[in-house]
């Protein structure tokens, strides 16, 4: 979806949100639905801007760039509308305890998991998955990065609910949400959708013919020409399936987490966690799992909504300009903006609550 030209396409959702549908909750939680919220990153690409703004280094997921809630708090609110808080595990860094404690104080006991160290995204996913897999190997899991801007959220919740249904209908596949690219952005992973695997109404899941992690400009341009999508790292998958794919892609990591799984809930859990992170290799979930396991990855396109990975200052500025919203930070990042922003629909969108 082109974020500029598609503003009119989701203005009706903006109106529905203002009328209260945004706060609607599914009538019944799926019994075995769990959520993993990834909040352990340092946000290094934007850390200098935040340091100038806040006077100290604060990971981006804890920052309130617009409105009254941080990116993490928005992510938690999305997860709240699909499953109970007792089934949401948020992974944070021990070094972020100051920010984490203030923003996660209302979370149930045992649902916030602190990593001893940052070992990239594979460990960030499989640490909470280890806890889920011990408790319910047949669980269906949704993975949410905590640094995304998504609007309108009601449409995203509906899409994610269908992704959960697809993951249960395709139990040996991982269902990845993909976004139609608005530019050749080499920070993202790129997905080439293949044949149709599953459909429910307007929601479709396709096999993945090709997965490119941070490709060259030429490769990205070629895959975009043939309907390529950006990888959002938002995933729905059966816990047992992801556990098996982990063993297939990085057994050295899974052996460590198997040690942890055996001692969760005992007095040995803390010491074993520290010990396995001493030996934990850094692996990237996209490059080291999604790419080599392409034959078990599928993709569901995200349509009719605005999505942006707020990993860079220019993306934050571009999004807020598009929506006509006043940022909470001084415009220290304004010089990062990459392109002019259309005013189409701006007044209607600016009334939405973020």
mmCIF file of C-alpha atoms in Angstrom:
data_model
loop_
_atom_site.group_PDB
_atom_site.id
_atom_site.type_symbol
_atom_site.label_atom_id
_atom_site.label_comp_id
_atom_site.label_asym_id
_atom_site.label_seq_id
_atom_site.Cartn_x
_atom_site.Cartn_y
_atom_site.Cartn_z
ATOM 1 C CA UNK A 1 0.000 0.000 0.000
ATOM 2 C CA UNK A 2 1.315 3.444 -0.921
ATOM 3 C CA UNK A 3 0.963 5.388 2.341
ATOM 4 C CA UNK A 4 0.345 8.659 0.468
ATOM 5 C CA UNK A 5 -2.126 7.625 -2.213
ATOM 6 C CA UNK A 6 -4.106 5.284 0.046
ATOM 7 C CA UNK A 7 -5.163 7.828 2.690
ATOM 8 C CA UNK A 8 -8.717 7.930 1.339
ATOM 9 C CA UNK A 9 -8.856 4.144 1.471
ATOM 10 C CA UNK A 10 -8.804 4.029 5.261
ATOM 11 C CA UNK A 11 -10.597 7.285 6.102
ATOM 12 C CA UNK A 12 -13.832 5.368 6.609
ATOM 13 C CA UNK A 13 -12.038 3.301 9.247
ATOM 14 C CA UNK A 14 -10.901 6.501 10.905
ATOM 15 C CA UNK A 15 -14.520 7.579 11.205
ATOM 16 C CA UNK A 16 -15.530 4.196 12.638
ATOM 17 C CA UNK A 17 -12.702 4.440 15.148
ATOM 18 C CA UNK A 18 -13.944 7.841 16.274
ATOM 19 C CA UNK A 19 -17.422 6.333 16.741
ATOM 20 C CA UNK A 20 -16.072 3.781 19.199
ATOM 21 C CA UNK A 21 -15.623 0.622 17.165
ATOM 22 C CA UNK A 22 -11.868 0.933 17.704
ATOM 23 C CA UNK A 23 -12.426 -0.219 21.284
ATOM 24 C CA UNK A 24 -14.484 -3.269 20.361
ATOM 25 C CA UNK A 25 -13.170 -6.561 21.752
ATOM 26 C CA UNK A 26 -13.759 -10.031 20.322
ATOM 27 C CA UNK A 27 -16.597 -11.781 22.144
ATOM 28 C CA UNK A 28 -14.427 -14.715 23.202
ATOM 29 C CA UNK A 29 -10.691 -15.172 23.416
ATOM 30 C CA UNK A 30 -9.297 -18.203 21.592
ATOM 31 C CA UNK A 31 -8.419 -20.562 24.441
ATOM 32 C CA UNK A 32 -4.904 -21.325 23.220
ATOM 33 C CA UNK A 33 -3.899 -17.946 21.849
ATOM 34 C CA UNK A 34 -0.687 -16.468 23.262
ATOM 35 C CA UNK A 35 1.185 -13.289 22.416
ATOM 36 C CA UNK A 36 4.885 -12.458 22.392
ATOM 37 C CA UNK A 37 5.731 -8.756 22.569
ATOM 38 C CA UNK A 38 9.308 -7.987 21.535
ATOM 39 C CA UNK A 39 10.583 -5.044 23.584
ATOM 40 C CA UNK A 40 14.217 -5.889 24.223
ATOM 41 C CA UNK A 41 15.918 -3.911 21.461
ATOM 42 C CA UNK A 42 18.087 -0.837 21.889
ATOM 43 C CA UNK A 43 16.872 1.108 18.826
ATOM 44 C CA UNK A 44 20.370 2.130 17.857
ATOM 45 C CA UNK A 45 19.473 3.829 14.569
ATOM 46 C CA UNK A 46 17.370 6.451 16.343
ATOM 47 C CA UNK A 47 19.113 6.519 19.722
ATOM 48 C CA UNK A 48 21.096 9.721 19.057
ATOM 49 C CA UNK A 49 17.906 11.667 18.222
ATOM 50 C CA UNK A 50 16.168 10.395 21.345
ATOM 51 C CA UNK A 51 19.193 11.207 23.502
ATOM 52 C CA UNK A 52 19.125 14.810 22.282
ATOM 53 C CA UNK A 53 15.382 14.999 22.917
ATOM 54 C CA UNK A 54 15.182 13.293 26.322
ATOM 55 C CA UNK A 55 18.663 14.046 27.652
ATOM 56 C CA UNK A 56 19.445 10.368 28.153
ATOM 57 C CA UNK A 57 19.324 7.189 26.058
ATOM 58 C CA UNK A 58 15.828 5.651 26.135
ATOM 59 C CA UNK A 59 14.919 2.726 23.866
ATOM 60 C CA UNK A 60 12.415 3.891 21.249
ATOM 61 C CA UNK A 61 9.682 1.425 22.291
ATOM 62 C CA UNK A 62 9.324 3.276 25.621
ATOM 63 C CA UNK A 63 9.050 6.736 24.010
ATOM 64 C CA UNK A 64 5.796 8.668 23.551
ATOM 65 C CA UNK A 65 6.371 10.226 20.136
ATOM 66 C CA UNK A 66 2.765 11.385 19.738
ATOM 67 C CA UNK A 67 -0.317 11.345 21.965
ATOM 68 C CA UNK A 68 -0.093 9.876 25.456
ATOM 69 C CA UNK A 69 1.063 6.272 24.989
ATOM 70 C CA UNK A 70 4.430 4.803 24.118
ATOM 71 C CA UNK A 71 4.958 2.461 21.196
ATOM 72 C CA UNK A 72 5.134 -0.445 23.641
ATOM 73 C CA UNK A 73 1.868 0.595 25.281
ATOM 74 C CA UNK A 74 0.153 0.720 21.882
ATOM 75 C CA UNK A 75 1.462 -2.762 21.096
ATOM 76 C CA UNK A 76 0.224 -4.137 24.416
ATOM 77 C CA UNK A 77 -3.200 -2.600 23.785
ATOM 78 C CA UNK A 78 -3.407 -4.418 20.443
ATOM 79 C CA UNK A 79 -2.512 -7.703 22.083
ATOM 80 C CA UNK A 80 -5.100 -7.052 24.828
ATOM 81 C CA UNK A 81 -7.867 -7.063 22.238
ATOM 82 C CA UNK A 82 -7.033 -10.534 20.940
ATOM 83 C CA UNK A 83 -6.109 -12.446 24.069
ATOM 84 C CA UNK A 84 -6.003 -12.287 27.875
ATOM 85 C CA UNK A 85 -3.086 -10.558 29.566
ATOM 86 C CA UNK A 86 -2.161 -13.784 31.324
ATOM 87 C CA UNK A 87 -1.294 -15.156 27.884
ATOM 88 C CA UNK A 88 0.932 -12.239 26.848
ATOM 89 C CA UNK A 89 4.676 -12.497 27.417
ATOM 90 C CA UNK A 90 6.724 -9.328 27.005
ATOM 91 C CA UNK A 91 10.464 -9.755 26.590
ATOM 92 C CA UNK A 92 12.572 -6.819 27.796
ATOM 93 C CA UNK A 93 16.255 -6.165 28.468
ATOM 94 C CA UNK A 94 17.521 -6.169 32.034
ATOM 95 C CA UNK A 95 19.315 -2.941 31.231
ATOM 96 C CA UNK A 96 15.930 -1.301 30.513
ATOM 97 C CA UNK A 97 14.436 -2.050 33.929
ATOM 98 C CA UNK A 98 13.790 1.622 34.703
ATOM 99 C CA UNK A 99 11.551 2.121 31.686
ATOM 100 C CA UNK A 100 10.062 -1.366 31.710
ATOM 101 C CA UNK A 101 8.890 -1.276 35.321
ATOM 102 C CA UNK A 102 6.980 1.978 34.859
ATOM 103 C CA UNK A 103 5.199 0.888 31.671
ATOM 104 C CA UNK A 104 4.554 -2.754 32.565
ATOM 105 C CA UNK A 105 3.498 -2.339 36.183
ATOM 106 C CA UNK A 106 -0.091 -3.411 35.416
ATOM 107 C CA UNK A 107 0.910 -6.651 33.695
ATOM 108 C CA UNK A 108 0.212 -9.960 35.492
ATOM 109 C CA UNK A 109 3.031 -11.521 37.478
ATOM 110 C CA UNK A 110 5.272 -13.763 35.427
ATOM 111 C CA UNK A 111 4.409 -12.227 32.056
ATOM 112 C CA UNK A 112 7.425 -9.893 31.776
ATOM 113 C CA UNK A 113 10.642 -11.744 30.951
ATOM 114 C CA UNK A 114 14.007 -9.980 31.166
ATOM 115 C CA UNK A 115 16.850 -11.036 28.902
ATOM 116 C CA UNK A 116 20.278 -11.002 30.544
ATOM 117 C CA UNK A 117 21.755 -9.631 27.303
ATOM 118 C CA UNK A 118 20.739 -8.763 23.770
ATOM 119 C CA UNK A 119 21.453 -11.700 21.466
ATOM 120 C CA UNK A 120 19.456 -10.434 18.473
ATOM 121 C CA UNK A 121 15.884 -11.273 17.509
ATOM 122 C CA UNK A 122 16.021 -15.083 17.432
ATOM 123 C CA UNK A 123 16.779 -15.264 21.151
ATOM 124 C CA UNK A 124 14.229 -12.495 21.764
ATOM 125 C CA UNK A 125 11.514 -14.670 20.197
ATOM 126 C CA UNK A 126 12.557 -18.075 21.537
ATOM 127 C CA UNK A 127 13.022 -17.028 25.172
ATOM 128 C CA UNK A 128 9.300 -16.289 25.669
ATOM 129 C CA UNK A 129 8.388 -19.115 23.300
ATOM 130 C CA UNK A 130 10.211 -21.506 25.632
ATOM 131 C CA UNK A 131 7.844 -20.499 28.453
ATOM 132 C CA UNK A 132 4.794 -20.884 26.220
ATOM 133 C CA UNK A 133 5.944 -24.225 24.809
ATOM 134 C CA UNK A 134 6.458 -25.632 28.311
ATOM 135 C CA UNK A 135 2.939 -24.639 29.348
ATOM 136 C CA UNK A 136 1.025 -25.368 26.125
ATOM 137 C CA UNK A 137 2.862 -26.962 23.166
ATOM 138 C CA UNK A 138 -0.337 -26.717 21.080
ATOM 139 C CA UNK A 139 -0.676 -22.968 21.616
ATOM 140 C CA UNK A 140 -1.101 -20.555 18.717
ATOM 141 C CA UNK A 141 1.270 -17.613 19.090
ATOM 142 C CA UNK A 142 1.239 -14.084 17.684
ATOM 143 C CA UNK A 143 4.564 -12.225 17.659
ATOM 144 C CA UNK A 144 4.393 -8.421 17.868
ATOM 145 C CA UNK A 145 7.423 -6.143 17.498
ATOM 146 C CA UNK A 146 6.916 -3.093 19.719
ATOM 147 C CA UNK A 147 8.270 -0.395 17.392
ATOM 148 C CA UNK A 148 5.531 -0.271 14.743
ATOM 149 C CA UNK A 149 3.017 2.442 13.944
ATOM 150 C CA UNK A 150 -0.238 0.891 12.713
ATOM 151 C CA UNK A 151 -3.446 2.708 11.777
ATOM 152 C CA UNK A 152 -6.361 2.142 11.923
ATOM 153 C CA UNK A 153 -5.899 -0.402 14.667
ATOM 154 C CA UNK A 154 -9.408 -1.900 14.401
ATOM 155 C CA UNK A 155 -8.624 -3.129 10.909
ATOM 156 C CA UNK A 156 -5.275 -4.497 12.070
ATOM 157 C CA UNK A 157 -6.938 -6.474 14.880
ATOM 158 C CA UNK A 158 -9.371 -7.997 12.378
ATOM 159 C CA UNK A 159 -6.478 -8.901 10.073
ATOM 160 C CA UNK A 160 -4.474 -10.464 12.910
ATOM 161 C CA UNK A 161 -7.483 -12.511 14.019
ATOM 162 C CA UNK A 162 -7.652 -13.939 10.488
ATOM 163 C CA UNK A 163 -3.899 -14.624 10.582
ATOM 164 C CA UNK A 164 -4.509 -16.679 13.740
ATOM 165 C CA UNK A 165 -7.244 -18.639 11.947
ATOM 166 C CA UNK A 166 -4.880 -19.216 9.035
ATOM 167 C CA UNK A 167 -2.105 -20.453 11.349
ATOM 168 C CA UNK A 168 -4.530 -22.959 12.844
ATOM 169 C CA UNK A 169 -5.747 -24.039 9.391
ATOM 170 C CA UNK A 170 -2.139 -24.354 8.148
ATOM 171 C CA UNK A 171 -0.558 -25.806 11.299
ATOM 172 C CA UNK A 172 2.817 -26.581 9.704
ATOM 173 C CA UNK A 173 3.255 -23.057 8.366
ATOM 174 C CA UNK A 174 4.255 -19.745 9.842
ATOM 175 C CA UNK A 175 1.913 -16.894 8.745
ATOM 176 C CA UNK A 176 3.830 -13.654 8.260
ATOM 177 C CA UNK A 177 2.159 -10.295 7.671
ATOM 178 C CA UNK A 178 3.546 -8.411 4.672
ATOM 179 C CA UNK A 179 3.083 -4.819 3.530
ATOM 180 C CA UNK A 180 3.006 -3.537 -0.038
ATOM 181 C CA UNK A 181 6.110 -1.331 -0.315
ATOM 182 C CA UNK A 182 5.832 2.386 -0.959
ATOM 183 C CA UNK A 183 9.521 2.702 -1.856
ATOM 184 C CA UNK A 184 12.748 0.734 -2.333
ATOM 185 C CA UNK A 185 13.725 0.577 1.331
ATOM 186 C CA UNK A 186 16.729 -1.673 1.889
ATOM 187 C CA UNK A 187 16.277 -1.848 5.678
ATOM 188 C CA UNK A 188 13.423 -4.315 5.268
ATOM 189 C CA UNK A 189 13.234 -7.948 4.382
ATOM 190 C CA UNK A 190 11.372 -8.521 1.106
ATOM 191 C CA UNK A 191 8.929 -11.327 0.348
ATOM 192 C CA UNK A 192 7.869 -12.694 -3.025
ATOM 193 C CA UNK A 193 4.372 -14.205 -2.587
ATOM 194 C CA UNK A 194 3.584 -17.456 -4.387
ATOM 195 C CA UNK A 195 0.440 -19.534 -4.875
ATOM 196 C CA UNK A 196 -2.694 -19.180 -2.753
ATOM 197 C CA UNK A 197 -2.820 -21.453 0.313
ATOM 198 C CA UNK A 198 -5.827 -20.230 2.284
ATOM 199 C CA UNK A 199 -8.591 -17.639 1.998
ATOM 200 C CA UNK A 200 -11.325 -16.278 4.250
ATOM 201 C CA UNK A 201 -13.350 -13.497 2.680
ATOM 202 C CA UNK A 202 -10.896 -10.825 1.529
ATOM 203 C CA UNK A 203 -8.041 -12.257 3.601
ATOM 204 C CA UNK A 204 -5.593 -14.437 1.696
ATOM 205 C CA UNK A 205 -2.486 -16.381 2.638
ATOM 206 C CA UNK A 206 0.129 -17.203 0.000
ATOM 207 C CA UNK A 207 3.153 -19.427 -0.051
ATOM 208 C CA UNK A 208 6.500 -17.625 -0.189
ATOM 209 C CA UNK A 209 8.541 -18.138 -3.344
ATOM 210 C CA UNK A 210 11.469 -16.015 -2.206
ATOM 211 C CA UNK A 211 12.602 -14.241 0.959
ATOM 212 C CA UNK A 212 15.309 -11.583 0.716
ATOM 213 C CA UNK A 213 16.717 -10.086 3.907
ATOM 214 C CA UNK A 214 18.025 -6.540 3.274
ATOM 215 C CA UNK A 215 18.636 -7.113 -0.454
ATOM 216 C CA UNK A 216 20.530 -4.984 -2.946
ATOM 217 C CA UNK A 217 18.665 -2.131 -4.624
ATOM 218 C CA UNK A 218 18.438 -4.099 -7.875
ATOM 219 C CA UNK A 219 16.984 -7.169 -6.158
ATOM 220 C CA UNK A 220 14.489 -5.074 -4.186
ATOM 221 C CA UNK A 221 13.359 -3.238 -7.324
ATOM 222 C CA UNK A 222 12.894 -6.531 -9.156
ATOM 223 C CA UNK A 223 10.871 -8.174 -6.392
ATOM 224 C CA UNK A 224 8.730 -5.052 -5.984
ATOM 225 C CA UNK A 225 7.897 -5.132 -9.705
ATOM 226 C CA UNK A 226 6.408 -8.602 -9.276
ATOM 227 C CA UNK A 227 4.304 -7.879 -6.189
ATOM 228 C CA UNK A 228 6.934 -8.177 -3.480
ATOM 229 C CA UNK A 229 6.024 -7.273 0.096
ATOM 230 C CA UNK A 230 7.911 -5.899 3.084
ATOM 231 C CA UNK A 231 8.445 -8.214 6.041
ATOM 232 C CA UNK A 232 6.790 -6.769 9.174
ATOM 233 C CA UNK A 233 8.010 -9.542 11.504
ATOM 234 C CA UNK A 234 4.412 -9.828 12.768
ATOM 235 C CA UNK A 235 3.789 -13.566 12.853
ATOM 236 C CA UNK A 236 1.052 -16.054 13.735
ATOM 237 C CA UNK A 237 2.191 -19.651 14.177
ATOM 238 C CA UNK A 238 1.627 -22.804 16.200
ATOM 239 C CA UNK A 239 4.121 -22.957 19.065
ATOM 240 C CA UNK A 240 5.132 -26.527 18.255
ATOM 241 C CA UNK A 241 5.747 -25.614 14.614
ATOM 242 C CA UNK A 242 7.982 -22.673 15.467
ATOM 243 C CA UNK A 243 9.837 -24.835 17.990
ATOM 244 C CA UNK A 244 10.490 -27.431 15.292
ATOM 245 C CA UNK A 245 11.611 -24.806 12.761
ATOM 246 C CA UNK A 246 13.992 -23.444 15.382
ATOM 247 C CA UNK A 247 15.609 -26.862 15.750
ATOM 248 C CA UNK A 248 15.918 -27.058 11.986
ATOM 249 C CA UNK A 249 17.538 -23.637 11.577
ATOM 250 C CA UNK A 250 19.720 -23.159 14.672
ATOM 251 C CA UNK A 251 20.004 -26.280 16.833
ATOM 252 C CA UNK A 252 22.817 -24.668 18.849
ATOM 253 C CA UNK A 253 20.304 -22.103 20.153
ATOM 254 C CA UNK A 254 17.500 -24.589 20.681
ATOM 255 C CA UNK A 255 19.697 -26.850 22.767
ATOM 256 C CA UNK A 256 20.246 -23.951 25.153
ATOM 257 C CA UNK A 257 16.546 -23.127 25.366
ATOM 258 C CA UNK A 258 15.738 -26.823 25.895
ATOM 259 C CA UNK A 259 17.922 -26.662 29.001
ATOM 260 C CA UNK A 260 15.900 -23.672 30.195
ATOM 261 C CA UNK A 261 12.545 -25.314 29.425
ATOM 262 C CA UNK A 262 13.368 -28.181 31.752
ATOM 263 C CA UNK A 263 13.926 -25.890 34.776
ATOM 264 C CA UNK A 264 11.267 -23.186 34.338
ATOM 265 C CA UNK A 265 9.472 -22.643 37.624
ATOM 266 C CA UNK A 266 12.266 -24.130 39.721
ATOM 267 C CA UNK A 267 15.056 -22.541 41.757
ATOM 268 C CA UNK A 268 17.460 -23.293 38.906
ATOM 269 C CA UNK A 269 15.644 -21.148 36.340
ATOM 270 C CA UNK A 270 17.566 -17.922 37.035
ATOM 271 C CA UNK A 271 21.067 -19.435 37.073
ATOM 272 C CA UNK A 272 20.364 -21.505 33.951
ATOM 273 C CA UNK A 273 19.010 -18.449 32.121
ATOM 274 C CA UNK A 274 22.197 -16.526 32.913
ATOM 275 C CA UNK A 275 24.360 -19.471 31.877
ATOM 276 C CA UNK A 276 22.698 -20.084 28.517
ATOM 277 C CA UNK A 277 22.911 -16.392 27.613
ATOM 278 C CA UNK A 278 26.639 -16.514 28.281
ATOM 279 C CA UNK A 279 26.841 -19.144 25.547
ATOM 280 C CA UNK A 280 24.014 -17.807 23.339
ATOM 281 C CA UNK A 281 25.054 -16.977 19.763
ATOM 282 C CA UNK A 282 23.485 -13.926 18.139
ATOM 283 C CA UNK A 283 21.066 -14.984 15.413
ATOM 284 C CA UNK A 284 18.543 -12.939 13.464
ATOM 285 C CA UNK A 285 15.000 -14.308 13.291
ATOM 286 C CA UNK A 286 14.464 -13.134 9.703
ATOM 287 C CA UNK A 287 17.849 -13.951 8.164
ATOM 288 C CA UNK A 288 18.508 -17.144 10.123
ATOM 289 C CA UNK A 289 14.999 -18.636 10.317
ATOM 290 C CA UNK A 290 12.530 -17.097 7.872
ATOM 291 C CA UNK A 291 14.928 -17.171 4.943
ATOM 292 C CA UNK A 292 16.214 -20.766 5.261
ATOM 293 C CA UNK A 293 12.733 -22.050 6.207
ATOM 294 C CA UNK A 294 10.938 -20.371 3.294
ATOM 295 C CA UNK A 295 9.123 -23.606 2.445
ATOM 296 C CA UNK A 296 7.306 -23.360 5.809
ATOM 297 C CA UNK A 297 6.677 -19.607 5.649
ATOM 298 C CA UNK A 298 3.498 -18.081 4.223
ATOM 299 C CA UNK A 299 2.435 -14.454 3.905
ATOM 300 C CA UNK A 300 -0.808 -12.547 4.430
ATOM 301 C CA UNK A 301 -0.854 -9.050 2.863
ATOM 302 C CA UNK A 302 -1.770 -6.129 5.134
ATOM 303 C CA UNK A 303 -4.157 -3.961 3.120
ATOM 304 C CA UNK A 304 -6.227 -0.889 3.893
ATOM 305 C CA UNK A 305 -4.037 0.424 6.688
ATOM 306 C CA UNK A 306 -0.977 2.536 7.320
ATOM 307 C CA UNK A 307 2.058 0.683 8.691
ATOM 308 C CA UNK A 308 5.510 2.014 9.458
ATOM 309 C CA UNK A 309 8.490 0.580 11.293
ATOM 310 C CA UNK A 310 9.581 3.550 13.413
ATOM 311 C CA UNK A 311 13.214 2.526 13.425
ATOM 312 C CA UNK A 312 14.378 5.794 11.880
ATOM 313 C CA UNK A 313 13.570 9.409 12.599
ATOM 314 C CA UNK A 314 12.461 10.149 9.041
ATOM 315 C CA UNK A 315 9.766 7.492 9.230
ATOM 316 C CA UNK A 316 8.299 9.040 12.372
ATOM 317 C CA UNK A 317 8.343 12.514 10.831
ATOM 318 C CA UNK A 318 6.823 11.322 7.549
ATOM 319 C CA UNK A 319 4.008 9.437 9.304
ATOM 320 C CA UNK A 320 3.063 12.294 11.621
ATOM 321 C CA UNK A 321 3.147 14.801 8.775
ATOM 322 C CA UNK A 322 0.895 12.523 6.738
ATOM 323 C CA UNK A 323 -1.607 12.367 9.585
ATOM 324 C CA UNK A 324 -1.340 16.061 10.465
ATOM 325 C CA UNK A 325 -0.325 15.301 14.039
ATOM 326 C CA UNK A 326 1.910 17.378 16.275
ATOM 327 C CA UNK A 327 4.830 15.356 17.650
ATOM 328 C CA UNK A 328 5.733 15.407 21.327
ATOM 329 C CA UNK A 329 9.410 15.849 20.515
ATOM 330 C CA UNK A 330 11.099 19.030 19.222
ATOM 331 C CA UNK A 331 11.501 18.827 15.473
ATOM 332 C CA UNK A 332 15.100 17.768 15.855
ATOM 333 C CA UNK A 333 14.353 14.969 13.425
ATOM 334 C CA UNK A 334 12.652 17.147 10.815
ATOM 335 C CA UNK A 335 15.772 17.257 8.686
ATOM 336 C CA UNK A 336 15.477 13.489 8.194
ATOM 337 C CA UNK A 337 12.254 13.664 6.199
ATOM 338 C CA UNK A 338 12.701 11.954 2.864
ATOM 339 C CA UNK A 339 9.742 13.145 0.821
ATOM 340 C CA UNK A 340 6.868 15.638 0.676
ATOM 341 C CA UNK A 341 3.612 14.440 2.210
ATOM 342 C CA UNK A 342 0.179 14.721 0.653
ATOM 343 C CA UNK A 343 -2.496 16.701 2.505
ATOM 344 C CA UNK A 344 -5.248 14.425 1.158
ATOM 345 C CA UNK A 345 -7.594 13.463 4.002
ATOM 346 C CA UNK A 346 -5.311 15.009 6.594
ATOM 347 C CA UNK A 347 -8.008 16.822 8.568
ATOM 348 C CA UNK A 348 -10.137 13.693 8.999
ATOM 349 C CA UNK A 349 -7.185 11.581 10.046
ATOM 350 C CA UNK A 350 -5.914 14.131 12.519
ATOM 351 C CA UNK A 351 -9.001 13.568 14.691
ATOM 352 C CA UNK A 352 -8.044 9.974 15.356
ATOM 353 C CA UNK A 353 -6.729 9.074 18.798
ATOM 354 C CA UNK A 354 -3.231 7.592 19.083
#
